[in-house]
CSV table of N, CA and C in Angstrom, one decimal:
chain,number,residue,atom,x,y,z
A,102,MET,N,0.8,-1.2,0.0
A,102,MET,CA,0.0,0.0,0.0
A,102,MET,C,0.9,1.3,0.0
A,103,GLN,N,2.0,1.2,0.6
A,103,GLN,CA,2.9,2.3,0.7
A,103,GLN,C,3.2,2.9,-0.6
A,104,ASP,N,3.4,2.1,-1.6
A,104,ASP,CA,3.7,2.5,-3.0
A,104,ASP,C,2.5,3.2,-3.7
A,105,ASP,N,1.3,3.0,-3.2
A,105,ASP,CA,0.1,3.6,-3.8
A,105,ASP,C,-0.1,5.1,-3.5
A,106,ILE,N,0.5,5.6,-2.4
A,106,ILE,CA,0.3,7.0,-2.1
A,106,ILE,C,1.3,7.8,-2.9
A,107,PRO,N,0.8,9.0,-3.4
A,107,PRO,CA,1.6,9.8,-4.2
A,107,PRO,C,2.6,10.7,-3.4
A,108,ILE,N,3.3,10.0,-2.5
A,108,ILE,CA,4.3,10.7,-1.7
A,108,ILE,C,5.6,9.9,-1.6
A,109,ASN,N,6.7,10.6,-1.8
A,109,ASN,CA,7.9,9.9,-1.7
A,109,ASN,C,8.2,9.4,-0.3
A,110,THR,N,8.1,8.1,-0.1
A,110,THR,CA,8.3,7.5,1.2
A,110,THR,C,9.7,7.3,1.6
A,111,ILE,N,10.6,7.7,0.7
A,111,ILE,CA,12.0,7.6,1.1
A,111,ILE,C,12.5,8.9,1.6
A,112,ASP,N,12.2,10.0,0.9
A,112,ASP,CA,12.8,11.3,1.3
A,112,ASP,C,11.8,12.2,2.1
A,113,SER,N,10.6,11.7,2.3
A,113,SER,CA,9.6,12.6,3.0
A,113,SER,C,9.9,12.5,4.5
A,114,PRO,N,9.6,13.6,5.2
A,114,PRO,CA,9.8,13.7,6.7
A,114,PRO,C,9.0,12.6,7.3
A,115,THR,N,9.6,11.9,8.3
A,115,THR,CA,8.9,10.8,8.9
A,115,THR,C,7.6,11.2,9.6
A,116,VAL,N,7.6,12.4,10.1
A,116,VAL,CA,6.4,12.9,10.8
A,116,VAL,C,5.2,12.9,9.9
A,117,ILE,N,5.3,13.3,8.6
A,117,ILE,CA,4.2,13.2,7.7
A,117,ILE,C,3.8,11.8,7.4
A,118,LEU,N,4.7,10.9,7.2
A,118,LEU,CA,4.4,9.5,6.9
A,118,LEU,C,3.7,8.9,8.1
A,119,GLU,N,4.1,9.2,9.3
A,119,GLU,CA,3.5,8.7,10.5
A,119,GLU,C,2.1,9.2,10.6
A,120,LEU,N,1.8,10.5,10.3
A,120,LEU,CA,0.5,11.0,10.3
A,120,LEU,C,-0.4,10.3,9.3
A,121,ILE,N,0.1,10.1,8.1
A,121,ILE,CA,-0.7,9.5,7.0
A,121,ILE,C,-1.2,8.1,7.4
A,122,TYR,N,-0.3,7.4,8.1
A,122,TYR,CA,-0.7,6.0,8.5
A,122,TYR,C,-1.4,5.9,9.8
A,123,ARG,N,-1.2,6.9,10.7
A,123,ARG,CA,-1.8,6.9,12.0
A,123,ARG,C,-3.2,7.4,12.0
A,124,LEU,N,-3.5,8.5,11.3
A,124,LEU,CA,-4.8,9.1,11.2
A,124,LEU,C,-5.8,8.2,10.4
A,125,LYS,N,-7.0,8.3,10.9
A,125,LYS,CA,-8.0,7.5,10.2
A,125,LYS,C,-8.9,8.5,9.4
A,126,ILE,N,-9.6,8.0,8.4
A,126,ILE,CA,-10.4,8.9,7.6
A,126,ILE,C,-11.4,9.7,8.4
A,127,LYS,N,-11.9,9.0,9.5
A,127,LYS,CA,-12.9,9.7,10.4
A,127,LYS,C,-12.3,10.9,11.1
A,128,ASP,N,-11.0,10.9,11.2
A,128,ASP,CA,-10.3,12.1,11.9
A,128,ASP,C,-10.2,13.3,10.9
A,129,VAL,N,-10.4,13.0,9.6
A,129,VAL,CA,-10.1,14.0,8.6
A,129,VAL,C,-11.4,14.5,7.9
A,130,MET,N,-12.3,13.6,7.7
A,130,MET,CA,-13.5,13.9,6.9
A,130,MET,C,-14.4,15.0,7.4
A,131,THR,N,-15.2,15.5,6.5
A,131,THR,CA,-16.2,16.5,6.9
A,131,THR,C,-17.4,15.7,7.3
A,132,THR,N,-18.0,16.1,8.5
A,132,THR,CA,-19.2,15.3,9.0
A,132,THR,C,-20.4,16.2,8.8
A,133,ALA,N,-20.2,17.5,8.6
A,133,ALA,CA,-21.4,18.4,8.4
A,133,ALA,C,-21.8,18.3,7.0
A,134,LEU,N,-22.5,17.2,6.7
A,134,LEU,CA,-22.8,16.8,5.3
A,134,LEU,C,-23.9,17.7,4.7
A,135,ILE,N,-23.8,18.0,3.5
A,135,ILE,CA,-24.8,18.7,2.7
A,135,ILE,C,-25.3,17.6,1.7
A,136,THR,N,-26.5,17.1,1.8
A,136,THR,CA,-27.0,16.1,1.0
A,136,THR,C,-28.2,16.6,0.3
A,137,ALA,N,-28.6,15.8,-0.7
A,137,ALA,CA,-29.9,16.1,-1.4
A,137,ALA,C,-30.7,14.8,-1.5
A,138,LYS,N,-32.0,14.9,-1.8
A,138,LYS,CA,-32.8,13.7,-1.9
A,138,LYS,C,-32.9,13.4,-3.4
A,139,ARG,N,-33.3,12.1,-3.7
A,139,ARG,CA,-33.4,11.7,-5.1
A,139,ARG,C,-34.4,12.4,-5.9
A,140,THR,N,-35.4,13.1,-5.2
A,140,THR,CA,-36.4,13.8,-5.9
A,140,THR,C,-36.1,15.3,-6.1
A,141,ASP,N,-35.0,15.7,-5.5
A,141,ASP,CA,-34.5,17.1,-5.7
A,141,ASP,C,-34.1,17.3,-7.2
A,142,THR,N,-34.3,18.4,-7.7
A,142,THR,CA,-33.9,18.7,-9.1
A,142,THR,C,-32.4,19.0,-9.1
A,143,LEU,N,-31.8,18.9,-10.3
A,143,LEU,CA,-30.4,19.2,-10.5
A,143,LEU,C,-30.3,20.7,-10.3
A,144,ARG,N,-31.3,21.5,-10.6
A,144,ARG,CA,-31.2,23.0,-10.4
A,144,ARG,C,-31.1,23.3,-8.9
A,145,HIS,N,-31.9,22.5,-8.1
A,145,HIS,CA,-31.8,22.7,-6.6
A,145,HIS,C,-30.4,22.3,-6.1
A,146,ILE,N,-29.9,21.2,-6.6
A,146,ILE,CA,-28.5,20.8,-6.2
A,146,ILE,C,-27.5,21.8,-6.7
A,147,GLN,N,-27.7,22.4,-7.8
A,147,GLN,CA,-26.8,23.5,-8.3
A,147,GLN,C,-26.8,24.6,-7.3
A,148,ALA,N,-27.9,25.0,-6.8
A,148,ALA,CA,-28.1,26.1,-5.8
A,148,ALA,C,-27.4,25.7,-4.5
A,149,LEU,N,-27.5,24.4,-4.1
A,149,LEU,CA,-26.8,23.9,-2.9
A,149,LEU,C,-25.3,24.1,-3.0
A,150,MET,N,-24.8,23.7,-4.2
A,150,MET,CA,-23.4,23.8,-4.4
A,150,MET,C,-22.9,25.2,-4.4
A,151,LYS,N,-23.6,26.1,-5.0
A,151,LYS,CA,-23.3,27.5,-5.1
A,151,LYS,C,-23.3,28.1,-3.7
A,152,GLU,N,-24.4,27.9,-2.9
A,152,GLU,CA,-24.5,28.5,-1.6
A,152,GLU,C,-23.4,28.0,-0.6
A,153,ASN,N,-23.0,26.7,-0.8
A,153,ASN,CA,-22.1,26.1,0.1
A,153,ASN,C,-20.6,26.0,-0.4
A,154,TYR,N,-20.4,26.5,-1.6
A,154,TYR,CA,-19.0,26.5,-2.1
A,154,TYR,C,-18.5,25.0,-2.2
A,155,ILE,N,-19.3,24.1,-2.7
A,155,ILE,CA,-18.9,22.7,-2.8
A,155,ILE,C,-19.1,22.3,-4.3
A,156,THR,N,-18.5,21.2,-4.6
A,156,THR,CA,-18.5,20.7,-6.0
A,156,THR,C,-19.1,19.3,-6.2
A,157,GLY,N,-19.8,18.8,-5.1
A,157,GLY,CA,-20.4,17.5,-5.2
A,157,GLY,C,-21.4,17.4,-4.1
A,158,VAL,N,-22.5,16.7,-4.3
A,158,VAL,CA,-23.5,16.5,-3.3
A,158,VAL,C,-24.0,15.0,-3.3
A,159,PRO,N,-23.8,14.3,-2.2
A,159,PRO,CA,-24.3,13.0,-2.1
A,159,PRO,C,-25.8,13.0,-2.1
A,160,ILE,N,-26.4,12.0,-2.8
A,160,ILE,CA,-27.9,11.8,-2.8
A,160,ILE,C,-28.1,10.7,-1.8
A,161,ALA,N,-28.9,11.0,-0.7
A,161,ALA,CA,-29.0,10.1,0.4
A,161,ALA,C,-30.4,10.2,1.0
A,162,GLU,N,-30.8,9.1,1.6
A,162,GLU,CA,-32.1,9.0,2.4
A,162,GLU,C,-31.8,8.2,3.6
A,163,ASP,N,-32.2,8.7,4.8
A,163,ASP,CA,-32.0,8.0,6.0
A,163,ASP,C,-30.5,7.4,6.2
A,164,GLN,N,-29.6,8.3,5.9
A,164,GLN,CA,-28.1,7.9,6.0
A,164,GLN,C,-27.7,6.8,5.0
A,165,ARG,N,-28.5,6.5,4.0
A,165,ARG,CA,-28.2,5.5,3.0
A,165,ARG,C,-27.8,6.2,1.7
A,166,LEU,N,-26.6,6.0,1.3
A,166,LEU,CA,-26.1,6.7,0.1
A,166,LEU,C,-26.7,6.0,-1.2
A,167,LEU,N,-27.3,6.8,-2.0
A,167,LEU,CA,-28.0,6.3,-3.2
A,167,LEU,C,-27.2,6.7,-4.5
A,168,GLY,N,-26.4,7.8,-4.4
A,168,GLY,CA,-25.6,8.2,-5.5
A,168,GLY,C,-25.0,9.5,-5.2
A,169,ILE,N,-24.5,10.2,-6.2
A,169,ILE,CA,-23.8,11.5,-6.1
A,169,ILE,C,-24.0,12.3,-7.3
A,170,VAL,N,-24.1,13.6,-7.1
A,170,VAL,CA,-24.1,14.5,-8.3
A,170,VAL,C,-22.9,15.5,-8.1
A,171,SER,N,-22.1,15.6,-9.2
A,171,SER,CA,-20.9,16.4,-9.2
A,171,SER,C,-21.2,17.7,-10.0
A,172,ILE,N,-20.3,18.6,-9.9
A,172,ILE,CA,-20.4,19.9,-10.6
A,172,ILE,C,-20.3,19.5,-12.1
A,173,ASP,N,-19.6,18.5,-12.5
A,173,ASP,CA,-19.6,18.1,-13.9
A,173,ASP,C,-21.0,17.7,-14.4
A,174,ASP,N,-21.7,17.0,-13.5
A,174,ASP,CA,-23.1,16.6,-13.9
A,174,ASP,C,-24.0,17.8,-14.1
A,175,ILE,N,-23.8,18.8,-13.2
A,175,ILE,CA,-24.6,20.0,-13.3
A,175,ILE,C,-24.2,20.8,-14.7
A,176,VAL,N,-22.9,20.9,-15.0
A,176,VAL,CA,-22.5,21.5,-16.2
A,176,VAL,C,-23.1,20.8,-17.4
A,177,THR,N,-23.1,19.5,-17.4
A,177,THR,CA,-23.6,18.7,-18.5
A,177,THR,C,-25.1,18.9,-18.6
A,178,ALA,N,-25.8,18.9,-17.4
A,178,ALA,CA,-27.3,19.2,-17.4
A,178,ALA,C,-27.6,20.5,-18.0
A,179,LEU,N,-26.8,21.5,-17.7
A,179,LEU,CA,-27.0,22.9,-18.3
A,179,LEU,C,-26.8,22.9,-19.8
A,180,ASP,N,-25.7,22.2,-20.2
A,180,ASP,CA,-25.4,22.2,-21.6
A,180,ASP,C,-26.5,21.4,-22.4
A,181,LYS,N,-27.0,20.3,-21.9
A,181,LYS,CA,-27.9,19.5,-22.6
A,181,LYS,C,-29.4,19.8,-22.3
A,182,GLY,N,-29.6,20.7,-21.4
A,182,GLY,CA,-31.0,21.2,-21.2
A,182,GLY,C,-31.9,20.3,-20.3
A,183,TYR,N,-31.2,19.5,-19.4
A,183,TYR,CA,-32.0,18.8,-18.4
A,183,TYR,C,-31.8,19.1,-17.0
A,184,ILE,N,-31.5,20.4,-16.7
A,184,ILE,CA,-31.2,20.9,-15.4
A,184,ILE,C,-32.4,20.7,-14.4
A,185,ASP,N,-33.6,20.6,-15.0
A,185,ASP,CA,-34.8,20.5,-14.1
A,185,ASP,C,-35.2,19.0,-13.9
A,186,ASP,N,-34.4,18.0,-14.4
A,186,ASP,CA,-34.6,16.6,-14.0
A,186,ASP,C,-34.3,16.4,-12.6
A,187,VAL,N,-34.9,15.3,-12.0
A,187,VAL,CA,-34.6,15.0,-10.6
A,187,VAL,C,-33.3,14.2,-10.6
A,188,ALA,N,-32.7,14.3,-9.4
A,188,ALA,CA,-31.3,13.7,-9.2
A,188,ALA,C,-31.3,12.2,-9.5
A,189,GLU,N,-32.4,11.5,-9.1
A,189,GLU,CA,-32.4,10.1,-9.3
A,189,GLU,C,-32.2,9.7,-10.8
A,190,LYS,N,-32.7,10.5,-11.6
A,190,LYS,CA,-32.6,10.2,-13.1
A,190,LYS,C,-31.1,10.4,-13.6
A,191,ARG,N,-30.4,11.3,-13.0
A,191,ARG,CA,-29.1,11.7,-13.6
A,191,ARG,C,-27.9,11.4,-12.7
A,192,MET,N,-28.1,11.0,-11.4
A,192,MET,CA,-27.0,10.9,-10.5
A,192,MET,C,-26.1,9.7,-10.9
A,193,THR,N,-24.8,9.7,-10.4
A,193,THR,CA,-23.9,8.6,-10.5
A,193,THR,C,-24.3,7.6,-9.4
A,194,ARG,N,-24.6,6.4,-9.8
A,194,ARG,CA,-25.0,5.4,-8.9
A,194,ARG,C,-23.9,4.5,-8.4
A,195,ASN,N,-23.0,4.2,-9.2
A,195,ASN,CA,-21.8,3.3,-8.8
A,195,ASN,C,-20.7,4.2,-8.2
A,196,VAL,N,-20.9,4.5,-7.0
A,196,VAL,CA,-20.0,5.5,-6.3
A,196,VAL,C,-18.9,4.7,-5.5
A,197,ILE,N,-17.7,5.2,-5.7
A,197,ILE,CA,-16.6,4.6,-4.9
A,197,ILE,C,-16.6,5.3,-3.6
A,198,VAL,N,-16.6,4.5,-2.5
A,198,VAL,CA,-16.7,5.0,-1.2
A,198,VAL,C,-15.5,4.6,-0.4
A,199,LEU,N,-15.3,5.3,0.7
A,199,LEU,CA,-14.3,4.9,1.7
A,199,LEU,C,-15.0,4.6,3.0
A,200,GLU,N,-14.3,3.9,3.9
A,200,GLU,CA,-14.9,3.6,5.2
A,200,GLU,C,-14.2,4.5,6.3
A,201,ASP,N,-14.9,4.9,7.3
A,201,ASP,CA,-14.4,5.8,8.3
A,201,ASP,C,-13.2,5.3,9.1
A,202,ASP,N,-13.1,4.0,9.2
A,202,ASP,CA,-12.0,3.5,10.0
A,202,ASP,C,-10.7,3.1,9.2
A,203,MET,N,-10.7,3.4,7.9
A,203,MET,CA,-9.6,3.2,7.0
A,203,MET,C,-8.5,4.2,7.4
A,204,PRO,N,-7.2,3.8,7.2
A,204,PRO,CA,-6.1,4.8,7.4
A,204,PRO,C,-6.3,6.0,6.3
A,205,LEU,N,-5.8,7.1,6.7
A,205,LEU,CA,-5.8,8.3,5.8
A,205,LEU,C,-5.1,8.0,4.5
A,206,SER,N,-4.1,7.1,4.6
A,206,SER,CA,-3.3,6.8,3.3
A,206,SER,C,-4.2,6.2,2.2
A,207,PHE,N,-5.3,5.5,2.6
A,207,PHE,CA,-6.3,5.1,1.6
A,207,PHE,C,-6.9,6.2,0.9
A,208,ALA,N,-7.4,7.2,1.6
A,208,ALA,CA,-8.0,8.4,1.0
A,208,ALA,C,-7.0,9.1,0.1
A,209,ILE,N,-5.8,9.3,0.5
A,209,ILE,CA,-4.8,10.0,-0.3
A,209,ILE,C,-4.6,9.2,-1.6
A,210,SER,N,-4.5,7.9,-1.5
A,210,SER,CA,-4.3,7.0,-2.6
A,210,SER,C,-5.5,7.1,-3.6
A,211,TYR,N,-6.7,7.0,-3.1
A,211,TYR,CA,-7.9,7.1,-3.9
A,211,TYR,C,-8.0,8.5,-4.6
A,212,LEU,N,-7.8,9.5,-3.9
A,212,LEU,CA,-7.8,10.9,-4.4
A,212,LEU,C,-6.9,11.0,-5.6
A,213,ASN,N,-5.7,10.4,-5.5
A,213,ASN,CA,-4.7,10.5,-6.5
A,213,ASN,C,-5.1,9.5,-7.7
A,214,LYS,N,-5.5,8.3,-7.4
A,214,LYS,CA,-5.7,7.3,-8.4
A,214,LYS,C,-7.0,7.6,-9.3
A,215,TYR,N,-8.1,8.0,-8.6
A,215,TYR,CA,-9.3,8.2,-9.3
A,215,TYR,C,-9.5,9.6,-9.8
A,216,ARG,N,-8.8,10.6,-9.2
A,216,ARG,CA,-9.0,12.0,-9.6
A,216,ARG,C,-10.4,12.6,-9.4
A,217,TYR,N,-11.1,12.0,-8.5
A,217,TYR,CA,-12.4,12.6,-8.1
A,217,TYR,C,-12.2,13.6,-7.0
A,218,GLY,N,-13.1,14.6,-7.0
A,218,GLY,CA,-12.9,15.7,-6.0
A,218,GLY,C,-13.3,15.3,-4.6
A,219,ARG,N,-14.1,14.2,-4.5
A,219,ARG,CA,-14.6,13.8,-3.2
A,219,ARG,C,-14.9,12.4,-3.1
A,220,PHE,N,-14.9,11.8,-1.9
A,220,PHE,CA,-15.4,10.4,-1.7
A,220,PHE,C,-16.3,10.4,-0.5
A,221,PRO,N,-17.5,9.9,-0.7
A,221,PRO,CA,-18.4,9.7,0.4
A,221,PRO,C,-17.8,8.7,1.4
A,222,VAL,N,-18.1,8.8,2.7
A,222,VAL,CA,-17.5,8.0,3.7
A,222,VAL,C,-18.6,7.3,4.4
A,223,LEU,N,-18.5,5.9,4.5
A,223,LEU,CA,-19.5,5.1,5.2
A,223,LEU,C,-18.9,4.5,6.5
A,224,ASN,N,-19.8,4.2,7.5
A,224,ASN,CA,-19.4,3.5,8.6
A,224,ASN,C,-19.6,2.0,8.4
A,225,LYS,N,-19.3,1.2,9.4
A,225,LYS,CA,-19.4,-0.3,9.3
A,225,LYS,C,-20.9,-0.7,9.0
A,226,ALA,N,-21.8,0.1,9.4
A,226,ALA,CA,-23.3,-0.2,9.2
A,226,ALA,C,-23.7,0.3,7.8
A,227,ARG,N,-22.7,0.8,7.0
A,227,ARG,CA,-22.9,1.2,5.6
A,227,ARG,C,-23.8,2.5,5.6
A,228,GLU,N,-23.7,3.3,6.7
A,228,GLU,CA,-24.4,4.6,6.7
A,228,GLU,C,-23.5,5.7,6.3
A,229,LEU,N,-24.0,6.7,5.6
A,229,LEU,CA,-23.2,7.8,5.1
A,229,LEU,C,-22.9,8.7,6.4
A,230,VAL,N,-21.6,8.8,6.7
A,230,VAL,CA,-21.3,9.6,7.9
A,230,VAL,C,-20.3,10.8,7.6
A,231,GLY,N,-19.9,10.9,6.3
A,231,GLY,CA,-19.0,12.0,6.0
A,231,GLY,C,-18.6,12.0,4.5
A,232,ILE,N,-17.8,13.0,4.2
A,232,ILE,CA,-17.3,13.1,2.9
A,232,ILE,C,-15.8,13.6,3.0
A,233,ILE,N,-14.9,13.1,2.2
A,233,ILE,CA,-13.5,13.6,2.3
A,233,ILE,C,-13.1,14.1,0.9
A,234,THR,N,-12.3,15.2,1.0
A,234,THR,CA,-11.8,15.9,-0.1
A,234,THR,C,-10.3,16.1,0.1
A,235,SER,N,-9.6,16.5,-0.9
A,235,SER,CA,-8.1,16.7,-0.8
A,235,SER,C,-8.0,17.9,0.2
A,236,LYS,N,-8.9,18.9,0.1
A,236,LYS,CA,-8.8,20.0,1.0
A,236,LYS,C,-8.9,19.6,2.5
A,237,ASP,N,-9.7,18.6,2.8
A,237,ASP,CA,-9.8,18.1,4.2
A,237,ASP,C,-8.4,17.5,4.6
A,238,VAL,N,-7.8,16.7,3.7
A,238,VAL,CA,-6.6,16.1,3.9
A,238,VAL,C,-5.5,17.1,4.2
A,239,ILE,N,-5.4,18.1,3.3
A,239,ILE,CA,-4.3,19.1,3.5
A,239,ILE,C,-4.5,19.9,4.7
A,240,ARG,N,-5.8,20.3,5.0
A,240,ARG,CA,-6.0,21.1,6.3
A,240,ARG,C,-5.6,20.3,7.5
A,241,THR,N,-6.0,19.1,7.6
A,241,THR,CA,-5.7,18.2,8.7
A,241,THR,C,-4.2,18.0,8.9
A,242,LEU,N,-3.5,17.7,7.8
A,242,LEU,CA,-2.1,17.5,7.9
A,242,LEU,C,-1.4,18.8,8.3
A,243,LEU,N,-1.8,19.9,7.8
A,243,LEU,CA,-1.2,21.2,8.2
A,243,LEU,C,-1.4,21.4,9.7
A,244,VAL,N,-2.6,21.2,10.2
A,244,VAL,CA,-2.8,21.4,11.7
A,244,VAL,C,-2.0,20.4,12.5
A,245,GLU,N,-1.9,19.2,12.1
A,245,GLU,CA,-1.2,18.1,12.8
A,245,GLU,C,0.3,18.4,12.8
A,246,ILE,N,0.8,18.9,11.6
A,246,ILE,CA,2.2,19.2,11.5
A,246,ILE,C,2.6,20.4,12.4
A,247,ASN,N,1.7,21.4,12.4
A,247,ASN,CA,1.9,22.5,13.3
A,247,ASN,C,1.9,22.1,14.8
A,248,ARG,N,1.0,21.2,15.2
A,248,ARG,CA,1.1,20.7,16.6
A,248,ARG,C,2.4,20.0,16.9
A,249,GLU,N,2.9,19.2,15.9
A,249,GLU,CA,4.1,18.5,16.1
A,249,GLU,C,5.3,19.5,16.2
A,250,VAL,N,5.3,20.5,15.4
A,250,VAL,CA,6.3,21.6,15.5
A,250,VAL,C,6.3,22.2,16.9
A,251,LEU,N,5.1,22.6,17.3
A,251,LEU,CA,5.0,23.2,18.6
A,251,LEU,C,5.5,22.3,19.8
A,252,ARG,N,5.1,21.0,19.6
A,252,ARG,CA,5.6,20.0,20.6
A,252,ARG,C,7.1,20.0,20.6
A,253,LEU,N,7.7,19.9,19.5
A,253,LEU,CA,9.2,19.8,19.4
A,253,LEU,C,9.8,21.1,19.9
A,254,GLU,N,9.2,22.2,19.6
A,254,GLU,CA,9.8,23.5,20.1
A,254,GLU,C,9.8,23.6,21.6
A,255,LYS,N,8.7,23.1,22.2
A,255,LYS,CA,8.7,23.1,23.7
A,255,LYS,C,9.7,22.2,24.3
A,256,LYS,N,10.0,21.1,23.6
A,256,LYS,CA,11.1,20.1,24.0
A,256,LYS,C,12.5,20.7,23.9
A,257,THR,N,12.7,21.5,22.9
A,257,THR,CA,14.1,21.9,22.6
A,257,THR,C,14.4,23.3,23.1
A,258,ILE,N,13.4,24.2,23.3
A,258,ILE,CA,13.7,25.5,23.8
A,258,ILE,C,13.7,25.5,25.3
A,259,PRO,N,14.9,25.9,25.8
A,259,PRO,CA,15.0,25.9,27.3
A,259,PRO,C,14.2,27.1,27.9
A,260,TYR,N,13.6,26.8,29.0
A,260,TYR,CA,12.8,27.8,29.7
A,260,TYR,C,13.7,28.7,30.6
A,261,HIS,N,13.6,30.1,30.4
A,261,HIS,CA,14.3,31.0,31.2
A,261,HIS,C,13.3,32.0,31.8
A,262,PRO,N,13.2,31.9,33.1
A,262,PRO,CA,12.2,32.8,33.8
A,262,PRO,C,12.7,34.3,33.8
């Protein structure tokens, strides 16, 4: 699996590699989900995306993932004139998902391999519990690296009253 992540595992700082393998997807994913129903129109989903500055919306009912609509789907619907169709008719149904207890390295690998902007995250009960994007990964890694730097500074800087 180590070869699957787009990070040089030989020259990279060990702290980054340790974080990638220690953190779980549930530690990084966004849990404040914006979802739509299968009966919502693509126009409604377009408005959700615009209002929330997002590029994809899971289609779900009772925490069960049914599909996903991406910004590409919206652009195509606008181009081809079916923006008022319901999500169920046009959503992507075969969605690649991640599980919340997988190591973060899986998410990094999937983001690189598939080039999708987001992956829905399911728990063991197959319920939709989050979504993960490269932005989530970068933000979390920066916060964790900063914590590690602060911890190391406290260890190495002598205290002078």
